[in-house]
XYZ file of N, CA, C and O in Angstrom:
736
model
N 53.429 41.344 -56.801
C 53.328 39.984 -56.295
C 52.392 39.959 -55.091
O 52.421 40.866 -54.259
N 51.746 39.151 -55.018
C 51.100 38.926 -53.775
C 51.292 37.306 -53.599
O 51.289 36.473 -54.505
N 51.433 37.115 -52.411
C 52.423 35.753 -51.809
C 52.751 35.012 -52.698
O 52.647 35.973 -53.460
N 53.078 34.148 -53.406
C 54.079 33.318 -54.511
C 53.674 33.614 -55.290
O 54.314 33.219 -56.265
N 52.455 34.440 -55.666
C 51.815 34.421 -57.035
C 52.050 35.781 -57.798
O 52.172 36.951 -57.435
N 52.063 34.931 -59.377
C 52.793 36.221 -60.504
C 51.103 36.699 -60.385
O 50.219 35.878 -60.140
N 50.840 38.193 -60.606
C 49.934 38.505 -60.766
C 50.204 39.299 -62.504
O 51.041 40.131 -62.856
N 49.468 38.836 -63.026
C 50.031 39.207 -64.299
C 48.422 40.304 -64.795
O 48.133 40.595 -65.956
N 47.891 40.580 -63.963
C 46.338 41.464 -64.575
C 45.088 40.952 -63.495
O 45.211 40.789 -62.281
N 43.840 40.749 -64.335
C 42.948 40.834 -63.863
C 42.318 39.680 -65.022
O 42.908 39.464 -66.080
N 40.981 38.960 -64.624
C 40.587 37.815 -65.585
C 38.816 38.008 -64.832
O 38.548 38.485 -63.730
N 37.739 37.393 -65.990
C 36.619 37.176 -66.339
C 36.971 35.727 -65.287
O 37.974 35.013 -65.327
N 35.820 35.620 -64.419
C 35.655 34.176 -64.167
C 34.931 33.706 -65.229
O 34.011 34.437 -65.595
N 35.163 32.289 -66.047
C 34.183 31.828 -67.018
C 33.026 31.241 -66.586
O 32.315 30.539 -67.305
N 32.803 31.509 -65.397
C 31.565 30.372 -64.798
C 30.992 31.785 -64.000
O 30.103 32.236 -64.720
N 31.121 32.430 -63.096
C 30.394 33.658 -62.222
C 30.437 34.793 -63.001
O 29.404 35.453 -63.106
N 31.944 35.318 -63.853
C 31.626 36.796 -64.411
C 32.417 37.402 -63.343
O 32.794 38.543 -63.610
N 32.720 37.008 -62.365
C 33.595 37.360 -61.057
C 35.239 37.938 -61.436
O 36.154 37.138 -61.629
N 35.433 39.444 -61.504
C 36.602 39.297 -62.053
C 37.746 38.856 -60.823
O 37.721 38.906 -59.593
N 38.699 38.425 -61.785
C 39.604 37.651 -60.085
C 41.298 38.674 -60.590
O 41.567 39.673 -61.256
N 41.783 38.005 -60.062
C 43.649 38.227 -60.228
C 43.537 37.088 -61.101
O 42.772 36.126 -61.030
N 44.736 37.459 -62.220
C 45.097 36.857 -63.220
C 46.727 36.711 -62.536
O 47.686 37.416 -62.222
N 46.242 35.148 -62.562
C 47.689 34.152 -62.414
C 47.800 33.163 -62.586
O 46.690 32.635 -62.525
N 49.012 32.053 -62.923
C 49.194 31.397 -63.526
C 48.257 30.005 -63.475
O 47.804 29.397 -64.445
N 48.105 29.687 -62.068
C 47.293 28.812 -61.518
C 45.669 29.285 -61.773
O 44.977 28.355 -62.188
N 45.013 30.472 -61.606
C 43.797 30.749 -62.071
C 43.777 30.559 -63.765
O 42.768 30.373 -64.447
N 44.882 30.637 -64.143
C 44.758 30.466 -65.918
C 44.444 28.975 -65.915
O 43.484 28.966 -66.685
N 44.588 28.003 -65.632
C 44.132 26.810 -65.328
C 43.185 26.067 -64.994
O 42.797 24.959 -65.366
N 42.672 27.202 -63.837
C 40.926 26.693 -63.078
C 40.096 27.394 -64.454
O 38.992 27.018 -64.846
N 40.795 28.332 -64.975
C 40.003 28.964 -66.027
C 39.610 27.994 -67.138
O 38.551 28.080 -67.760
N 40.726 26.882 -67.375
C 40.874 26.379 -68.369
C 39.959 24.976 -67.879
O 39.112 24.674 -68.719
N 39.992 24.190 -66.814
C 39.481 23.414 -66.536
C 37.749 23.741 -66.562
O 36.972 22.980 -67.138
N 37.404 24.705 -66.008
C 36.502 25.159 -65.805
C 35.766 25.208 -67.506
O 34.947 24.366 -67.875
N 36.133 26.072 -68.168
C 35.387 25.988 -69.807
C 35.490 24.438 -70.644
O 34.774 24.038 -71.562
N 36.823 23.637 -69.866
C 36.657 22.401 -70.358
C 35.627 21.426 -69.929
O 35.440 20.355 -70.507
N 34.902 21.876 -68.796
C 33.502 21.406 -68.005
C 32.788 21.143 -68.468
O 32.256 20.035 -68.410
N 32.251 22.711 -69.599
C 31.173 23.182 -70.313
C 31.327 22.509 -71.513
O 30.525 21.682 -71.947
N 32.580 22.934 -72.170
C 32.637 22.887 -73.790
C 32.670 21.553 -74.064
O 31.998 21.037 -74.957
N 33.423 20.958 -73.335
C 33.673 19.465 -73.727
C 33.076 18.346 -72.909
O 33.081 17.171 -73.277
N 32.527 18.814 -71.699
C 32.022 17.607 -70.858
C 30.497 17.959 -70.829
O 29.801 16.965 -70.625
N 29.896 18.978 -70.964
C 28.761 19.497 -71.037
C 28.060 19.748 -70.142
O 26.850 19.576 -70.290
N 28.404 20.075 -69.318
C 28.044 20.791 -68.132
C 27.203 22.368 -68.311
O 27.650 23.345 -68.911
N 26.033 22.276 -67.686
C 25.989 24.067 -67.546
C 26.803 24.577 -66.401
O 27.283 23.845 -65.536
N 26.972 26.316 -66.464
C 28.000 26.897 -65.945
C 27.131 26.356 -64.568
O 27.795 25.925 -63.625
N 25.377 26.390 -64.449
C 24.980 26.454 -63.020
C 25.070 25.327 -62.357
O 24.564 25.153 -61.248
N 25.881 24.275 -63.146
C 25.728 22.533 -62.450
C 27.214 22.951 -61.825
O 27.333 22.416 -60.723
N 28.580 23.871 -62.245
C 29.874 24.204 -61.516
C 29.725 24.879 -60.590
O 28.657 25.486 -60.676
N 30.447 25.168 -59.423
C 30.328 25.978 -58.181
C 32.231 25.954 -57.810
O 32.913 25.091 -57.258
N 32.677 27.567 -58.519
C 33.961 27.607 -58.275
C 34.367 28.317 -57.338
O 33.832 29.426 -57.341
N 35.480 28.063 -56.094
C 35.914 28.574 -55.059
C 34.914 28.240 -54.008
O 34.132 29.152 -53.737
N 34.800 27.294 -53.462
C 33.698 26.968 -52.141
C 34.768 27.150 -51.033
O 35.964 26.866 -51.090
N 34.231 27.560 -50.260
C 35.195 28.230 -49.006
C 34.488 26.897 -47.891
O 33.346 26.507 -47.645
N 35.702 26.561 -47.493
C 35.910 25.486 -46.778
C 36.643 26.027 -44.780
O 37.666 26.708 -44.709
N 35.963 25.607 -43.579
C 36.436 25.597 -42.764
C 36.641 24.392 -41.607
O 35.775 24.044 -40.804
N 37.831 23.909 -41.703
C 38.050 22.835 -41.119
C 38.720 23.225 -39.814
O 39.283 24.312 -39.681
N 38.643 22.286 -38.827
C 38.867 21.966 -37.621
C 39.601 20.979 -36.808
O 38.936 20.140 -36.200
N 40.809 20.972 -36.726
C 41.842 19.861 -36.181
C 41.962 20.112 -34.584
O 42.956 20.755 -34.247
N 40.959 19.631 -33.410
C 41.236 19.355 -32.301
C 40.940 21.229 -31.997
O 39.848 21.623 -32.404
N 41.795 22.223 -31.372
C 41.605 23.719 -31.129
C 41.875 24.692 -32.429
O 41.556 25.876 -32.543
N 42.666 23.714 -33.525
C 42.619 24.313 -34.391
C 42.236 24.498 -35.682
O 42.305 23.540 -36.452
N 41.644 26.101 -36.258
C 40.852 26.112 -37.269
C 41.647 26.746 -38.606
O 42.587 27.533 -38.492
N 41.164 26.317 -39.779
C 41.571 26.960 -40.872
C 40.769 26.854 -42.445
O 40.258 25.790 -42.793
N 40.752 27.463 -42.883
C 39.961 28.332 -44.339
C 40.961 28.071 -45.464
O 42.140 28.417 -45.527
N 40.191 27.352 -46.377
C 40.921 26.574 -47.394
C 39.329 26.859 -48.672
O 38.133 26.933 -48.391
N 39.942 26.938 -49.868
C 38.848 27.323 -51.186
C 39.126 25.391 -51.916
O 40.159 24.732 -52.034
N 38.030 25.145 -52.166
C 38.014 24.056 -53.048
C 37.591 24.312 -54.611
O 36.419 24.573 -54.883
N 38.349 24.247 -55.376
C 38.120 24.426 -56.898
C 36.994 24.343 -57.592
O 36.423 25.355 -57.998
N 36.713 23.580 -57.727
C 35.071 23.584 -57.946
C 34.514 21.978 -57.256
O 35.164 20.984 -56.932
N 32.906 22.293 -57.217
C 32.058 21.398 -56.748
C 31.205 20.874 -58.021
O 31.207 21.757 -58.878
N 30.790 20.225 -58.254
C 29.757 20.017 -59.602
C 28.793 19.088 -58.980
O 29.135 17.995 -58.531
N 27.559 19.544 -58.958
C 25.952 19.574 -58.512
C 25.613 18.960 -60.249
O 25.994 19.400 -61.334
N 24.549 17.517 -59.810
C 24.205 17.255 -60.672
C 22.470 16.910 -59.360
O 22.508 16.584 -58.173
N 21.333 17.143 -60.167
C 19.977 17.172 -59.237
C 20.246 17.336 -58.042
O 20.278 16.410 -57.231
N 20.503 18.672 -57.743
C 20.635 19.504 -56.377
C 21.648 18.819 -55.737
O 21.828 19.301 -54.619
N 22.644 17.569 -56.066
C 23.799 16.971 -55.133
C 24.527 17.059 -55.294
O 24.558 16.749 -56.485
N 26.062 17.452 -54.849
C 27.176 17.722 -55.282
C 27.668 16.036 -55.011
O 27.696 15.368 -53.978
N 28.128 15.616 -56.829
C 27.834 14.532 -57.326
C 30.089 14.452 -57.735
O 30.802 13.455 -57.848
N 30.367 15.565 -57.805
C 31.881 15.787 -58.214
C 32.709 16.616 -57.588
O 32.251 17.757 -57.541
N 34.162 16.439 -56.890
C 34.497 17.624 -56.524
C 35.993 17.755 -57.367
O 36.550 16.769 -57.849
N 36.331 18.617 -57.422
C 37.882 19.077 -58.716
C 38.590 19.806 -58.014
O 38.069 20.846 -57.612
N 39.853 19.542 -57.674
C 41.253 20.001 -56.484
C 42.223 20.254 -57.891
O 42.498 19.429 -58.761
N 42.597 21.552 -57.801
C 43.385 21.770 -58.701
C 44.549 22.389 -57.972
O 44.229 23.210 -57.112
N 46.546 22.036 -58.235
C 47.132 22.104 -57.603
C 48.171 21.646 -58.379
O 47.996 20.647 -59.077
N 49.522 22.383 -58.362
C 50.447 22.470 -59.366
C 51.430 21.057 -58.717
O 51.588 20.734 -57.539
N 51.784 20.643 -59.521
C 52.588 19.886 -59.422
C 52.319 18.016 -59.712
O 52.048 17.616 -60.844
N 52.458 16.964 -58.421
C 51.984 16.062 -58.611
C 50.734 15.435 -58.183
O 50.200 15.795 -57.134
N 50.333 14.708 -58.774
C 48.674 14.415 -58.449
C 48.376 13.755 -57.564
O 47.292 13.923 -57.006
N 49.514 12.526 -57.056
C 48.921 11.653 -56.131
C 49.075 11.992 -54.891
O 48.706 11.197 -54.027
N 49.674 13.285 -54.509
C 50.028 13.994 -53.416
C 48.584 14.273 -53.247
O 48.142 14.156 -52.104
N 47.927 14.556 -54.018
C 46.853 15.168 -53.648
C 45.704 14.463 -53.446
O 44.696 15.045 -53.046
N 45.712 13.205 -53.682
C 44.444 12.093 -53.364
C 44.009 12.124 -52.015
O 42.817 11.991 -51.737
N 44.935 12.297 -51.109
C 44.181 11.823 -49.530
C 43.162 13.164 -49.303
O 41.949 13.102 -49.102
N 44.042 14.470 -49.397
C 43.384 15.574 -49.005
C 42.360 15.860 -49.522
O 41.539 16.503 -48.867
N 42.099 15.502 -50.766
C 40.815 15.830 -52.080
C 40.019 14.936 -51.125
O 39.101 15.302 -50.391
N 40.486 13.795 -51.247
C 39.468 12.823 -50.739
C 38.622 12.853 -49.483
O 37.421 12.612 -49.364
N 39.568 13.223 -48.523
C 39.140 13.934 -47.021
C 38.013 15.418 -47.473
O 37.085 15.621 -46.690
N 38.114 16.116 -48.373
C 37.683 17.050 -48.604
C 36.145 16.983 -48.969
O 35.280 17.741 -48.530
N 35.911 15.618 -50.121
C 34.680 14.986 -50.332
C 34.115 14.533 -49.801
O 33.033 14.076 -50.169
N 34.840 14.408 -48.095
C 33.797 13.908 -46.648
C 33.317 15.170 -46.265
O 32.367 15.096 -45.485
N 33.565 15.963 -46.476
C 33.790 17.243 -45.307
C 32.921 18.237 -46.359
O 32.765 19.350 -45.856
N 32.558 18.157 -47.168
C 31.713 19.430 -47.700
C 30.374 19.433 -47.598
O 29.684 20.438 -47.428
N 29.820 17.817 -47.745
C 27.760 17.255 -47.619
C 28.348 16.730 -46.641
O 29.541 16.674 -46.343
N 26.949 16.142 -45.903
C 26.954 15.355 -45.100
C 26.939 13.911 -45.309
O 26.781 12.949 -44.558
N 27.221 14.100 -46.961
C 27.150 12.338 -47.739
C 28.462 12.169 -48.352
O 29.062 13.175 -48.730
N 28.970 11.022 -48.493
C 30.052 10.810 -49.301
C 30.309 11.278 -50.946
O 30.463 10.458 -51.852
N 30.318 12.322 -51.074
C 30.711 12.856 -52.587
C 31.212 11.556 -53.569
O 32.184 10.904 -53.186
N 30.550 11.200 -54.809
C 31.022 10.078 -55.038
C 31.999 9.947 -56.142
O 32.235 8.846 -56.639
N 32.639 11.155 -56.583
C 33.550 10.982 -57.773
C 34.397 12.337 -57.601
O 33.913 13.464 -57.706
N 35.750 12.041 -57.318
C 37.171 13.349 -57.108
C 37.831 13.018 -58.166
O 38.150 12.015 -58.804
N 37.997 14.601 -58.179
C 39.214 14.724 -59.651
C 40.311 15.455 -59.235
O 40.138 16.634 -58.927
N 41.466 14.933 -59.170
C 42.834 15.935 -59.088
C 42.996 16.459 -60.177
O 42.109 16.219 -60.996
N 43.870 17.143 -60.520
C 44.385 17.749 -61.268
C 45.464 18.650 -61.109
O 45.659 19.074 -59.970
N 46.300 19.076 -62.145
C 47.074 19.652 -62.222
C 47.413 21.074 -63.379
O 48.259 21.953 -63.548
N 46.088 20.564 -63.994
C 45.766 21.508 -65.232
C 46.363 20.673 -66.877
O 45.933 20.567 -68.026
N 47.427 20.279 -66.193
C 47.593 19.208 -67.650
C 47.522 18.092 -67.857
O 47.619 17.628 -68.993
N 47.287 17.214 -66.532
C 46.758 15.434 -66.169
C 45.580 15.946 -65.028
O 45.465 17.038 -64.472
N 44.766 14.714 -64.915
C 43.849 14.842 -63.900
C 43.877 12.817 -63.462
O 44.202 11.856 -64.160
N 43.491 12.888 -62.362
C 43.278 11.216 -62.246
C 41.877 11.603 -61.948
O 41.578 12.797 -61.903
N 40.969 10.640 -61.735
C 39.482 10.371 -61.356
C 39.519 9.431 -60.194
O 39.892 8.292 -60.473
N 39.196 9.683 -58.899
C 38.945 8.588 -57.620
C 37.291 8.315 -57.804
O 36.514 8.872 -58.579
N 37.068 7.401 -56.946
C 35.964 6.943 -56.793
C 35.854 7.636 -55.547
O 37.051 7.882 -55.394
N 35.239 8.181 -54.444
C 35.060 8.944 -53.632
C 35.283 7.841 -52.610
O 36.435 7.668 -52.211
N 33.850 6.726 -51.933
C 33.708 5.895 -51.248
C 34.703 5.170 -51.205
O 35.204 5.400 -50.104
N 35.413 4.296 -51.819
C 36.695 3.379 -51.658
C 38.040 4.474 -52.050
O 39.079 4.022 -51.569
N 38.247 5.734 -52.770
C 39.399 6.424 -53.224
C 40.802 5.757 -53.979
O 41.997 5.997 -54.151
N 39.547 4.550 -54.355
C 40.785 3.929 -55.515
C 40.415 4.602 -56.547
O 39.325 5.137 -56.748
N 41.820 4.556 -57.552
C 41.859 5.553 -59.338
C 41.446 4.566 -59.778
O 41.822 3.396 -59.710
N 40.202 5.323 -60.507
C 39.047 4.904 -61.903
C 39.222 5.297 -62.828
O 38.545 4.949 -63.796
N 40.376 6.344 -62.930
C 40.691 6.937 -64.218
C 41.656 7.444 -64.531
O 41.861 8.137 -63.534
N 42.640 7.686 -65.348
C 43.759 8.800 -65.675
C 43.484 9.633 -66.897
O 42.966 9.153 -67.905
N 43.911 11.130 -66.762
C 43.429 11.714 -67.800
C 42.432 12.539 -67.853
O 41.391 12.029 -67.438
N 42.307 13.955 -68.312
C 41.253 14.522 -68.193
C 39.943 13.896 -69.449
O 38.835 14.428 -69.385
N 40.183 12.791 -70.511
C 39.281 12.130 -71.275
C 38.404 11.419 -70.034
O 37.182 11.461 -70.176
N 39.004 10.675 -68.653
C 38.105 10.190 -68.160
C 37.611 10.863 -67.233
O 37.700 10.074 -66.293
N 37.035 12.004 -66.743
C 36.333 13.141 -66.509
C 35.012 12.679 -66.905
O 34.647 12.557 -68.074
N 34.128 12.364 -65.599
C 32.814 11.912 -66.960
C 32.197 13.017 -67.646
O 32.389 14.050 -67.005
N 31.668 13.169 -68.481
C 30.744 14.181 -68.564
C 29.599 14.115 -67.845
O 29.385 13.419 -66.853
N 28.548 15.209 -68.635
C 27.252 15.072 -67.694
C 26.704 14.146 -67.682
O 26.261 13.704 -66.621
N 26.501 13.397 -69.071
C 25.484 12.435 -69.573
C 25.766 11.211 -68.667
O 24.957 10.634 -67.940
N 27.276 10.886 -68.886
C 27.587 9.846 -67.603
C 28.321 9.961 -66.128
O 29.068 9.205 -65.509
N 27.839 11.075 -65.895
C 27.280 11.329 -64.585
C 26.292 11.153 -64.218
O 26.285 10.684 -63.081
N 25.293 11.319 -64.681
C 23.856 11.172 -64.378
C 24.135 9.784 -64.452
O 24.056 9.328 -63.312
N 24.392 9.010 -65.180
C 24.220 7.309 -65.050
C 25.142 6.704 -63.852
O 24.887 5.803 -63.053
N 25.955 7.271 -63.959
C 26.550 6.426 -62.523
C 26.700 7.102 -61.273
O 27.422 6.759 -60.337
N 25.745 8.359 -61.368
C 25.094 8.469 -60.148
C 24.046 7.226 -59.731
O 24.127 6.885 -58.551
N 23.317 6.690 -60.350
C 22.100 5.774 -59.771
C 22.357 4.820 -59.481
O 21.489 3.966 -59.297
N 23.788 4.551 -59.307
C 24.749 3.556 -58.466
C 25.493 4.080 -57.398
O 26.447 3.517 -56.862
N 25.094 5.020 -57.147
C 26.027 5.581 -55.754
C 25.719 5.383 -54.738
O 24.729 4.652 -54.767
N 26.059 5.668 -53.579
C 25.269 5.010 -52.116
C 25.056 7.185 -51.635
O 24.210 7.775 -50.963
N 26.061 7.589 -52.263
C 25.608 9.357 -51.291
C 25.970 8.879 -49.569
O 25.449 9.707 -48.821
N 26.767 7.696 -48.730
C 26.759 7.186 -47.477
C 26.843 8.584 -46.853
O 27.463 9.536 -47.328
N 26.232 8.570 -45.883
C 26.011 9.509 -44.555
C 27.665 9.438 -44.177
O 28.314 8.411 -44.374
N 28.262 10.689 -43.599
C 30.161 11.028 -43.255
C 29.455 11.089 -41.432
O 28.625 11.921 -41.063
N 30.059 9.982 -40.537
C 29.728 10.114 -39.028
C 30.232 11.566 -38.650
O 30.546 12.522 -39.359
N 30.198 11.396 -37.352
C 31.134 12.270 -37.268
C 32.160 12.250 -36.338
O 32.650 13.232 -35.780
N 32.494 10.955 -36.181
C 33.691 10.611 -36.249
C 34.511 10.845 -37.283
O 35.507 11.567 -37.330
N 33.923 10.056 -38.257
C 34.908 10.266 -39.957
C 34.887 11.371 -39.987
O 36.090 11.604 -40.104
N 34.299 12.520 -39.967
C 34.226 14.286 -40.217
C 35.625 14.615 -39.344
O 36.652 15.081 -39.838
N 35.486 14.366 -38.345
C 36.571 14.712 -37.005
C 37.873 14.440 -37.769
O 38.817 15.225 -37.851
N 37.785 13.107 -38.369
C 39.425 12.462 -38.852
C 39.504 12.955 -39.791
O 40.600 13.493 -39.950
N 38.738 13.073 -40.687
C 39.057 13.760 -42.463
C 39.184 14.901 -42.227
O 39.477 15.336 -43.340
N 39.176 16.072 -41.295
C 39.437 17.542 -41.017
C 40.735 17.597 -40.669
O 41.629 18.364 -41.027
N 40.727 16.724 -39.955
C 42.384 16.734 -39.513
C 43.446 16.086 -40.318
O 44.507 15.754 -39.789
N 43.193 15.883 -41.636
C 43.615 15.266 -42.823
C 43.742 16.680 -43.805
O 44.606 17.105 -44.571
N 42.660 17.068 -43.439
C 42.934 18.821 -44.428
C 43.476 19.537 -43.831
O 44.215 20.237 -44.525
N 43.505 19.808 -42.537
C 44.216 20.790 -41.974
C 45.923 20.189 -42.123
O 46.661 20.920 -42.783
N 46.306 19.393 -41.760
C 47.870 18.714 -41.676
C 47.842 18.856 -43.037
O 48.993 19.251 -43.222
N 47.250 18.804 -44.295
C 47.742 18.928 -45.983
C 48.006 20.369 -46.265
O 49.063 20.931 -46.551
N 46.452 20.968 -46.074
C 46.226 21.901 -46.606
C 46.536 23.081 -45.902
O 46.828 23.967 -46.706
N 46.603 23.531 -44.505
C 46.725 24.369 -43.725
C 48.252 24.536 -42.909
O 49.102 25.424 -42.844
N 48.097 23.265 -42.377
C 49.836 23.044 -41.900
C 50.838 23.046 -43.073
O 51.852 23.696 -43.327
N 50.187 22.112 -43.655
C 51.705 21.943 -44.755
C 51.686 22.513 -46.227
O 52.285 22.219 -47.262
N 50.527 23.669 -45.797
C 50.517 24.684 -46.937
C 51.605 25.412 -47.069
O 52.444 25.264 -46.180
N 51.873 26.259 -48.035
C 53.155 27.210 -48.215
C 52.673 28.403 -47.274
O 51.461 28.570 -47.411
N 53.282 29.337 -46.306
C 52.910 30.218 -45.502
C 52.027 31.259 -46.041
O 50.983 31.755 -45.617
N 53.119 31.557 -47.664
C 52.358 33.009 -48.343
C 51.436 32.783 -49.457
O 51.305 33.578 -50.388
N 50.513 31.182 -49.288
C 49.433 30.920 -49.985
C 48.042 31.634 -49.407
O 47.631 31.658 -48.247
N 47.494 32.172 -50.537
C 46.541 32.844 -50.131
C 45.200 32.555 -50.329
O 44.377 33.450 -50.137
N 44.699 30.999 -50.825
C 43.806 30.133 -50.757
C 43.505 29.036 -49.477
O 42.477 28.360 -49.433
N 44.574 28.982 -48.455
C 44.506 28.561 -47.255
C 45.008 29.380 -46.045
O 45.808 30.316 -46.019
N 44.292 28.750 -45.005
C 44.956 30.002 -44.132
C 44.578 29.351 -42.703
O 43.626 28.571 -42.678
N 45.222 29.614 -41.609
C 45.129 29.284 -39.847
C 43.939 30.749 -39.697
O 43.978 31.848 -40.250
N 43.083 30.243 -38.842
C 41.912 30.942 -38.686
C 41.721 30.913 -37.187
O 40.942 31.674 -36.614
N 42.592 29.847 -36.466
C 42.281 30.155 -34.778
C 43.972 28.870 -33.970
O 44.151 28.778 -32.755
């Protein structure tokens, strides 16, 4: 065991080739991840899995991995929070998360859970979708990118949405999670 997690082997990342720990929750990013490709049509190089994230609440810092990013013409156009349990727990922090990675408003979040996903709109973080069917693919990604604004994150808003990940993801993480962590 290493902190809550069954380690049941070793696994192929399907997107890097990266071998990781095989566990229950990576069987999932595994699964989301080839459902990117196979069914939404994504190349593996438009996904970017495990982006290492460091946020900052006032003196304190902490290191959190975001599931994947998806880059459509050099912009990270999607971001995907994968996380066991319920989904709408997870809207504020995803959402705070899509301020905090560009310096532009990321314009489309996906929760998930590995067996439902909802779809936010990034800029307003109202649900546009339920279901991993509404996942756009590439083809309509590219189209409703050329309606996006990409808005500049102040940094004020940066300041407040960090301290939105840290209180989710860092504070009110489980202690012996080993995808987040207190860093100062």
């Amino acid at each position: 065991m290493d902190g809550h997690h069954l380690i049941l082997g070793e696994l192929y990342d399907f997107i890097s080739g990266e071998m990781l720990a095989d566990t229950h929750d990576e069987r999932y990013r595994q699964k989301i991840a080839r459902f990117l490709v196979a069914d939404k049509g994504y190349a593996k190089t438009d996904i970017h899995p495990r982006n290492p994230m460091i946020v900052a609440a006032g003196n304190r810092k902490g290191r959190l991995m975001l599931d994947f990013a998806v880059t459509v013409d050099h912009r990270t156009a999607m971001v995907i929070k994968y996380g066991p349990g319920s989904l709408v727990t997870r809207y504020r922090p995803t959402l705070a998360i899509s301020r905090l990675m560009e310096p532009y408003q990321i314009p489309f979040v996906v929760v998930t859970n590995g067996e439902s996903a909802d779809l936010l709109d990034g800029e307003t973080g109202k649900l546009i979708g339920s279901g991993f069917d509404r996942v756009p693919d590439r083809k309509n990604l590219v189209q409703r990118l050329k309606g996006a604004k990409f808005s500049p994150i102040s940094t004020k808003r940066a300041e407040m949405e960090a301290r939105i990940v840290y209180a989710f993801e860092i504070d009110g993480g489980c202690p012996c999670d080993d995808t987040a962590c207190r860093i100062a």
